[in-house]
Tab-separated table of N, CA and C in Angstrom:
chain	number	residue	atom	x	y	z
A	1	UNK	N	-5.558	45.946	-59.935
A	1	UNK	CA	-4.755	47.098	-60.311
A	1	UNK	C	-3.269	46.727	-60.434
A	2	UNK	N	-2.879	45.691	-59.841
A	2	UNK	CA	-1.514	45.426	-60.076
A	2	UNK	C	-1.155	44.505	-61.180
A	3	UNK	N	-1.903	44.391	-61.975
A	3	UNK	CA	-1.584	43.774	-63.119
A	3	UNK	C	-1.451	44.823	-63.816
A	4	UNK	N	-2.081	45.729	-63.963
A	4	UNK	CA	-2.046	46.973	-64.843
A	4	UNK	C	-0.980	47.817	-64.519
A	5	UNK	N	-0.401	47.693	-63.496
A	5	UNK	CA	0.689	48.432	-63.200
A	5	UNK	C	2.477	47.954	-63.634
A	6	UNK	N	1.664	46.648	-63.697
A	6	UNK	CA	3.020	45.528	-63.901
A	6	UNK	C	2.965	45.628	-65.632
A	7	UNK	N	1.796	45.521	-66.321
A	7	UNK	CA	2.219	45.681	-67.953
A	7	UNK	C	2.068	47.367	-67.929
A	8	UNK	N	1.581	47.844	-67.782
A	8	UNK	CA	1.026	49.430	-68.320
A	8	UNK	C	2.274	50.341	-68.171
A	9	UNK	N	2.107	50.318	-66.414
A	9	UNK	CA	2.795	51.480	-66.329
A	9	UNK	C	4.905	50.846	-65.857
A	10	UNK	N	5.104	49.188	-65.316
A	10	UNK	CA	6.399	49.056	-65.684
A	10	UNK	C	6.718	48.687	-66.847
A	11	UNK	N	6.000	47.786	-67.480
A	11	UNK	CA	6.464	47.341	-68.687
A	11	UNK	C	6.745	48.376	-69.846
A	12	UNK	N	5.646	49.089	-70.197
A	12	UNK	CA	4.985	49.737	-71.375
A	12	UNK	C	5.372	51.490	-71.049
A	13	UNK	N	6.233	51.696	-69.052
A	13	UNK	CA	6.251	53.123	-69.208
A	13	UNK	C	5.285	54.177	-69.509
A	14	UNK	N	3.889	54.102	-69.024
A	14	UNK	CA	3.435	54.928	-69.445
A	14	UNK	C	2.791	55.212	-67.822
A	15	UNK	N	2.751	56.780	-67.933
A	15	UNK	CA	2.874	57.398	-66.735
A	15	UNK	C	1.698	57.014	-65.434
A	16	UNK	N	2.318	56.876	-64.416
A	16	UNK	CA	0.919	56.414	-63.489
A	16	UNK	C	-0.722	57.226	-63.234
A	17	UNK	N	0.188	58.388	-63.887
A	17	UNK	CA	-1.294	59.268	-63.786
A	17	UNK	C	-2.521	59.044	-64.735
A	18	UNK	N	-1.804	59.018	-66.089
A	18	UNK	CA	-2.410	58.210	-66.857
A	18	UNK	C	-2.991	56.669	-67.347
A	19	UNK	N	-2.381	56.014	-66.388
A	19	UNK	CA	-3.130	54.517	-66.308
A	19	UNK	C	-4.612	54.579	-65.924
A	20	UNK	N	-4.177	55.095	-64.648
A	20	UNK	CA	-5.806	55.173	-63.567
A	20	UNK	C	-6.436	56.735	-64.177
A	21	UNK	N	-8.325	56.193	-64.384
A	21	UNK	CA	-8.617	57.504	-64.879
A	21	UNK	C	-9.613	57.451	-63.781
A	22	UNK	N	-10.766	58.539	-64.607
A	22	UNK	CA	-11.870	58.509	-63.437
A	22	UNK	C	-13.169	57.412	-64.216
A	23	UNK	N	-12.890	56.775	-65.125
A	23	UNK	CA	-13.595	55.614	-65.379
A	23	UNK	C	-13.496	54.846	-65.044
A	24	UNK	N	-12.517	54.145	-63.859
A	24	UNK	CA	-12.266	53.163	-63.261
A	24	UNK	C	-13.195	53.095	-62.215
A	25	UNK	N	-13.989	54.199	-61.616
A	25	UNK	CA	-14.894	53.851	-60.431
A	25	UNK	C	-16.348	53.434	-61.085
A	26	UNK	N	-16.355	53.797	-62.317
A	26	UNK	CA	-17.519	53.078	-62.836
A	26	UNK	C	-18.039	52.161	-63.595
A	27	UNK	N	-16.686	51.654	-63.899
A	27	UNK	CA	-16.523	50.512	-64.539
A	27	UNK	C	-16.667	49.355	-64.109
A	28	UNK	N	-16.924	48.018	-64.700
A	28	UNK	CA	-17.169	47.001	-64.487
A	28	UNK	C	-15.752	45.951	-64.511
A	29	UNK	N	-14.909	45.512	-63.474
A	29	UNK	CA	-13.654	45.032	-63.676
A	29	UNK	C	-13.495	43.545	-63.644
A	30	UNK	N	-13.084	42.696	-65.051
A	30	UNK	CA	-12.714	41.170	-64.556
A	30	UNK	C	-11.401	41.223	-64.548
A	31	UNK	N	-11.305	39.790	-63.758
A	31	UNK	CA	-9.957	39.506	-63.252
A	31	UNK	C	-9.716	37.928	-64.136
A	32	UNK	N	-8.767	37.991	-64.502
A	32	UNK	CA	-8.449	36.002	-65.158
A	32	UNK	C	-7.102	36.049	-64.209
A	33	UNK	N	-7.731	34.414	-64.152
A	33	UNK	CA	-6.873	33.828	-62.976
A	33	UNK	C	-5.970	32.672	-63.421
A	34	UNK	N	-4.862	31.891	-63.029
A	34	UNK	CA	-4.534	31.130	-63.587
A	34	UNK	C	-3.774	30.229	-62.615
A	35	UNK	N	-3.717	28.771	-62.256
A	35	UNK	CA	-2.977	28.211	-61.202
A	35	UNK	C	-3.173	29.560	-59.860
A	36	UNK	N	-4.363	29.674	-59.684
A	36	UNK	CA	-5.092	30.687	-58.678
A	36	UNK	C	-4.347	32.092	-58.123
A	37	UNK	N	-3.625	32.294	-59.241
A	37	UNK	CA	-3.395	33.629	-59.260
A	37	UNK	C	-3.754	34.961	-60.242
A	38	UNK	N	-3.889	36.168	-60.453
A	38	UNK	CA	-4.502	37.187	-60.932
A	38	UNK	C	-3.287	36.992	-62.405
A	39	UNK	N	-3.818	36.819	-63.077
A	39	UNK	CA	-3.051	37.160	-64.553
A	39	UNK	C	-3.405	37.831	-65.189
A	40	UNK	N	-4.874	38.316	-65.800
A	40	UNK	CA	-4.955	39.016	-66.538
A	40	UNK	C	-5.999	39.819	-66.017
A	41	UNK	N	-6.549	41.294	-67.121
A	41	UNK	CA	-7.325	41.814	-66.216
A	41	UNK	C	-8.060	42.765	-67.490
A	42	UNK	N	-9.619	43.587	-67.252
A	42	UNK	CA	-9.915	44.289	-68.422
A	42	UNK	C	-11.016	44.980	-67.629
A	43	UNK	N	-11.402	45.768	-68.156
A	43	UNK	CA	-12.356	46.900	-67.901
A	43	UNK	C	-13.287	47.167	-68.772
A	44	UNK	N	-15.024	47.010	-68.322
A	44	UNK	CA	-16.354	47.334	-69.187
A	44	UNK	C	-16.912	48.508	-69.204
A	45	UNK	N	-17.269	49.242	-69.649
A	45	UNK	CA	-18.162	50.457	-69.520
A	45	UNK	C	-19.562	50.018	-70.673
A	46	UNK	N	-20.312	50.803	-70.168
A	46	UNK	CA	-21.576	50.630	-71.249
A	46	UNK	C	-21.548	52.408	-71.308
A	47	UNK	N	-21.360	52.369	-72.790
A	47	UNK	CA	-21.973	54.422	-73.025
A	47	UNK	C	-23.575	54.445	-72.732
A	48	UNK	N	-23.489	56.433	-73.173
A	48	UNK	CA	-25.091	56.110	-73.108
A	48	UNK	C	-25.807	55.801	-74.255
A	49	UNK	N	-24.625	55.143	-75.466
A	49	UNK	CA	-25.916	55.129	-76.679
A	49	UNK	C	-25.794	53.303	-76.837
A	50	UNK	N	-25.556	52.591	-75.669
A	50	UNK	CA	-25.761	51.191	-75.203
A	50	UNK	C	-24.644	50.661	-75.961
A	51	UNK	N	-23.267	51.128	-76.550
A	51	UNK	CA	-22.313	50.942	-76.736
A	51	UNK	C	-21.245	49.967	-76.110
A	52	UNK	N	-20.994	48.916	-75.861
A	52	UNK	CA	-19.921	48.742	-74.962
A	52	UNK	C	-18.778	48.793	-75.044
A	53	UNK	N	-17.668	49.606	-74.240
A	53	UNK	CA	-16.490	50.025	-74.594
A	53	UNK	C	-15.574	49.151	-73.399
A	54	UNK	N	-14.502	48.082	-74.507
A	54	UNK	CA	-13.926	47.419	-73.195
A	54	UNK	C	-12.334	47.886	-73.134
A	55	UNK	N	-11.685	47.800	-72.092
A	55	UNK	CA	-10.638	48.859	-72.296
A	55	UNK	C	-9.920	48.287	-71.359
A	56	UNK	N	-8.581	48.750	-71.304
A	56	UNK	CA	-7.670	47.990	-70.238
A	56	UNK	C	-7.008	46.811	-69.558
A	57	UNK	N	-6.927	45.864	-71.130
A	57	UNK	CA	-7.145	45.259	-71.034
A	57	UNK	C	-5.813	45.002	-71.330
A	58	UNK	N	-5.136	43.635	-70.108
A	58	UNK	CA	-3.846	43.291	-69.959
A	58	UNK	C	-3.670	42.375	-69.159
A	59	UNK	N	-2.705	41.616	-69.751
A	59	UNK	CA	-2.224	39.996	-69.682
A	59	UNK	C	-0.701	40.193	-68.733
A	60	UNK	N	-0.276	39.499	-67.572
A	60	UNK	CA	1.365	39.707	-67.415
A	60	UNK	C	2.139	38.734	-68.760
A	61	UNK	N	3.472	39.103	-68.798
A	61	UNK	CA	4.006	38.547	-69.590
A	61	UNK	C	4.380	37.201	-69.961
A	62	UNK	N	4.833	37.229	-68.519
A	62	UNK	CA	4.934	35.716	-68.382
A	62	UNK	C	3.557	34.612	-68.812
A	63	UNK	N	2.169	34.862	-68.665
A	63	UNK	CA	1.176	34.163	-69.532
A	63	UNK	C	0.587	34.370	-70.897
A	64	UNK	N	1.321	35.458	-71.353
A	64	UNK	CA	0.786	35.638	-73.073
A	64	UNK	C	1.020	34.715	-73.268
A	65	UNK	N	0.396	34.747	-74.592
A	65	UNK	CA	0.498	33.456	-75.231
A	65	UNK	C	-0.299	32.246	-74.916
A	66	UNK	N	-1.137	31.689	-74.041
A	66	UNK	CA	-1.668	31.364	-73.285
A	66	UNK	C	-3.173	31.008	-73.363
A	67	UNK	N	-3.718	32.267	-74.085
A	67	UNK	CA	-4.896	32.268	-74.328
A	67	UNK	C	-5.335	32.866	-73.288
A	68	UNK	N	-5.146	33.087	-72.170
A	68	UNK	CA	-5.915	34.278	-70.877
A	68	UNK	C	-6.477	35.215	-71.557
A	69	UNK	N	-5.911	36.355	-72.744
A	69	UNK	CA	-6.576	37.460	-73.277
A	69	UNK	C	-7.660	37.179	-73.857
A	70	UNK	N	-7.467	36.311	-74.876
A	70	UNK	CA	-8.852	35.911	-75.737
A	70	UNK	C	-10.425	35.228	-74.916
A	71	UNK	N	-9.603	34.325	-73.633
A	71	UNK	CA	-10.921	33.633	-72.602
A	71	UNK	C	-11.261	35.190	-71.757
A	72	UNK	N	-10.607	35.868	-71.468
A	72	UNK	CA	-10.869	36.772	-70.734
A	72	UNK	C	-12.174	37.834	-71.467
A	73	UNK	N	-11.325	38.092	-73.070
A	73	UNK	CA	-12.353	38.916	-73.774
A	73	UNK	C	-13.286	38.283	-74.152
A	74	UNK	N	-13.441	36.795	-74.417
A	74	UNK	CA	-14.806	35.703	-74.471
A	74	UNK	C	-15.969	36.105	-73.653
A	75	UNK	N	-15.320	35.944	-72.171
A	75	UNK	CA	-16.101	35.596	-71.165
A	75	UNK	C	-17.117	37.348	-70.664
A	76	UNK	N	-16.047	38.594	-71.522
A	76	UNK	CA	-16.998	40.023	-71.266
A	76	UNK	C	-17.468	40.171	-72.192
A	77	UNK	N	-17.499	39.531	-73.333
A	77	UNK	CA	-18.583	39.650	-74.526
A	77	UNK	C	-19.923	38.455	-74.563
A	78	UNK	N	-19.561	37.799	-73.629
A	78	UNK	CA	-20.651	36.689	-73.371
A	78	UNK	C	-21.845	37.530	-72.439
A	79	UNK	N	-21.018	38.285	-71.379
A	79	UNK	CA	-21.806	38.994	-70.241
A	79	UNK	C	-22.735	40.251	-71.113
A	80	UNK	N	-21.855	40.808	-71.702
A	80	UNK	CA	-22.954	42.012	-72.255
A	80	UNK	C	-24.228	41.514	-73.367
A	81	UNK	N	-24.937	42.478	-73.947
A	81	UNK	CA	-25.904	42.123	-74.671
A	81	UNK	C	-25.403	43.411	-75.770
A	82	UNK	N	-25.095	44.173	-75.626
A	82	UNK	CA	-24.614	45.180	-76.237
A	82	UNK	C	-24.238	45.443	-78.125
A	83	UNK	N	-24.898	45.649	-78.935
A	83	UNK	CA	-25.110	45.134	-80.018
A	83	UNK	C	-23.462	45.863	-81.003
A	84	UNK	N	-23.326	46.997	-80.594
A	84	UNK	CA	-22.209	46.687	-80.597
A	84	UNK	C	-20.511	46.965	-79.716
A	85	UNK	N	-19.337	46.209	-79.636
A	85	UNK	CA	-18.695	46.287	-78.537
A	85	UNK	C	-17.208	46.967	-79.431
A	86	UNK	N	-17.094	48.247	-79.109
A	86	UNK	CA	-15.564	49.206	-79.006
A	86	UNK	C	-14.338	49.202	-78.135
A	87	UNK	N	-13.064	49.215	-78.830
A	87	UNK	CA	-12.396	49.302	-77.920
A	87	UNK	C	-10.718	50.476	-78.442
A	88	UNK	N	-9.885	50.830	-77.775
A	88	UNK	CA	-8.783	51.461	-78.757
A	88	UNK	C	-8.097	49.792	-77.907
A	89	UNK	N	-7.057	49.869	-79.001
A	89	UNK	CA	-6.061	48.776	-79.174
A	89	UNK	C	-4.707	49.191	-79.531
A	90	UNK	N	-3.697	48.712	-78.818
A	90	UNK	CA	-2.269	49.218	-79.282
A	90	UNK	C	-2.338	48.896	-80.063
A	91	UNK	N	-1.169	49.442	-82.028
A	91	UNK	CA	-1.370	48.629	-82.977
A	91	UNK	C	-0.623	47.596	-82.704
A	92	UNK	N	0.021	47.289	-82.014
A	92	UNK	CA	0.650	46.163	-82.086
A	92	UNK	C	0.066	44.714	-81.712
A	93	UNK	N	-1.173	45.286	-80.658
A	93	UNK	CA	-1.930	43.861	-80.571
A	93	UNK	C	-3.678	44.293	-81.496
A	94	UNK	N	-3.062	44.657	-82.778
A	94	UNK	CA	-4.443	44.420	-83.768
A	94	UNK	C	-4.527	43.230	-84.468
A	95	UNK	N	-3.812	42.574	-84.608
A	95	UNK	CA	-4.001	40.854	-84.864
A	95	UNK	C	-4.776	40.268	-83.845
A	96	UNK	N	-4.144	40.303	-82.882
A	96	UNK	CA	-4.775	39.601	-81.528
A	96	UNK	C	-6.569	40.313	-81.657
A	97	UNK	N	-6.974	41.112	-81.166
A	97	UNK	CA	-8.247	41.562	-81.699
A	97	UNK	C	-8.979	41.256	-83.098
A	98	UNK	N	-8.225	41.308	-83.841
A	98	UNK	CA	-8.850	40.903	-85.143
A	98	UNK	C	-9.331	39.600	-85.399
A	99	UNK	N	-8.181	38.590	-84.678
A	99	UNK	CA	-8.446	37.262	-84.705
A	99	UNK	C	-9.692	36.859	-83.740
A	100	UNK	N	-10.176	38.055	-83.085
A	100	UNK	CA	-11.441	38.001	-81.897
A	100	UNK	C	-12.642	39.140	-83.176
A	101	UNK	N	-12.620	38.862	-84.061
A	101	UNK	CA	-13.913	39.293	-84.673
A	101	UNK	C	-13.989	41.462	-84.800
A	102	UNK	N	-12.471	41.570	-84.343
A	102	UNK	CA	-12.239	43.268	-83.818
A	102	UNK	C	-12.211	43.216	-85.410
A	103	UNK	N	-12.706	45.012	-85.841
A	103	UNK	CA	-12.572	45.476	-87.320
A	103	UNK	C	-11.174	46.969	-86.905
A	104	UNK	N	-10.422	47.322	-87.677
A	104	UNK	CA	-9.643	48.256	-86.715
A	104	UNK	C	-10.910	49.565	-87.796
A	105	UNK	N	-10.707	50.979	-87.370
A	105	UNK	CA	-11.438	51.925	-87.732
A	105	UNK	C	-10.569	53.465	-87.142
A	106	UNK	N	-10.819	54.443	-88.560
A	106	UNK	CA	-10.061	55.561	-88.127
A	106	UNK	C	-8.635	54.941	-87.954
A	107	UNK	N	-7.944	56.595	-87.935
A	107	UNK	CA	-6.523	56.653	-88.029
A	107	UNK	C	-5.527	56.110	-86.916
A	108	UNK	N	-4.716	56.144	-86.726
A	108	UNK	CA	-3.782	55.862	-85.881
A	108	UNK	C	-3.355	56.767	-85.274
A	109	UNK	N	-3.850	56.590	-83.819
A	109	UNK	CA	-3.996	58.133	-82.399
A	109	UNK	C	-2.753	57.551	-81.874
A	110	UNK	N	-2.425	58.463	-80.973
A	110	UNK	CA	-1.261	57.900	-79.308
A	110	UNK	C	-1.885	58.384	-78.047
A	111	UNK	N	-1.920	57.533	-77.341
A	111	UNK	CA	-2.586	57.455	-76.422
A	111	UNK	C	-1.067	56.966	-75.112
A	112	UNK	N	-1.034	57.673	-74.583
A	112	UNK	CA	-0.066	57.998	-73.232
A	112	UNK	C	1.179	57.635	-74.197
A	113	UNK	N	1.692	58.108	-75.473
A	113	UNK	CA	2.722	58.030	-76.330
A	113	UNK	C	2.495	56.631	-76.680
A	114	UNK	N	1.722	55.662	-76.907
A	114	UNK	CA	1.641	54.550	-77.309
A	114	UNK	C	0.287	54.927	-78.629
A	115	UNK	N	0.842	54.181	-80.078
A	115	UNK	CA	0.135	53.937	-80.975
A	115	UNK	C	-1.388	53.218	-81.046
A	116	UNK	N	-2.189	53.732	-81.242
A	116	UNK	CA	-3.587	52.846	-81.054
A	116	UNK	C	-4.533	53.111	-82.504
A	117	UNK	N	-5.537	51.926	-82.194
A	117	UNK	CA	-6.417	52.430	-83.254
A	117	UNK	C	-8.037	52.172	-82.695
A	118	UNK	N	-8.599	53.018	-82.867
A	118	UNK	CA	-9.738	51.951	-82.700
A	118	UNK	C	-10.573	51.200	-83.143
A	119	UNK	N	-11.246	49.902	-82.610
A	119	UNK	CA	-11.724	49.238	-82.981
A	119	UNK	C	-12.982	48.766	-82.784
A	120	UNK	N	-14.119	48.330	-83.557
A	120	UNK	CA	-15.325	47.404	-83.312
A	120	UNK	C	-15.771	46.090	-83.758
A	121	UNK	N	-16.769	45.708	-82.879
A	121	UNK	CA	-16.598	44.586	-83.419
A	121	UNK	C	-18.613	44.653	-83.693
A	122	UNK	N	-19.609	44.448	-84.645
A	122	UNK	CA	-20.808	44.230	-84.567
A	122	UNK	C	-20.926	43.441	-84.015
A	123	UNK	N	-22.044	42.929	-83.144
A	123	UNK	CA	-22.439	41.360	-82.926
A	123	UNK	C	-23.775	41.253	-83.987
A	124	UNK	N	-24.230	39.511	-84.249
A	124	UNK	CA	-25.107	39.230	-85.401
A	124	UNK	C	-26.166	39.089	-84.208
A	125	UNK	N	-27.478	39.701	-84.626
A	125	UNK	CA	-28.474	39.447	-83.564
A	125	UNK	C	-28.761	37.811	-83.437
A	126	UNK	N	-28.936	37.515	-82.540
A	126	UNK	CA	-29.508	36.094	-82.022
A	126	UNK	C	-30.273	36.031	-81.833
């Protein structure tokens, strides 16, 4: 949680009430680590139509760039089976997603006054 607090709600200003929801107790949470400390961090849900929606997903600043986001989102799309995986995305990191196989979809919402879109990605059956 303190990574999310350190980009979300100091960095990015967006209100503490709105960081933490009530999907956080049922969610599935990884942590990326780096020189054995917590750097990055993201959140899984599975809907009920076997959807997976990954969300919350945040890097400190000091390791962007880095590659933590992309191994991080590797390593929760490796875990699910989920045929296909959703997420909303600030627009500002829709490159970063896109360059991970993300399609963006629908208009451009705000979400705690921040711009988003959302996105999917199919997986090819194996």
């Amino acid at each position: 949680m303190a990574i999310r607090l350190a980009v979300f709600v100091q960095e990015q200003q967006v209100p503490l009430e709105d960081e933490r929801d009530a999907l956080d107790d049922t969610a599935r949470h990884f942590l990326a680590s780096g020189d054995g400390q917590p750097v990055g961090t993201a959140r899984l849900l599975m809907q009920p139509d076997g959807t997976a929606r990954i969300g919350r997903v945040a890097v400190l600043a000091a390791c962007r760039g880095r590659g933590v986001g992309a191994a991080l989102m590797r390593h929760i799309e490796d875990l699910t089976t989920a045929p296909i995986i959703v997420l909303d995305a600030q627009t500002r990191a829709l490159p970063f997603y896109q360059g991970l196989g993300y399609e963006p979809s629908g208009e451009v919402f705000l979400e705690a006054g921040i711009p988003h879109r959302h996105m999917r990605k199919v997986r090819r059956s194996i």
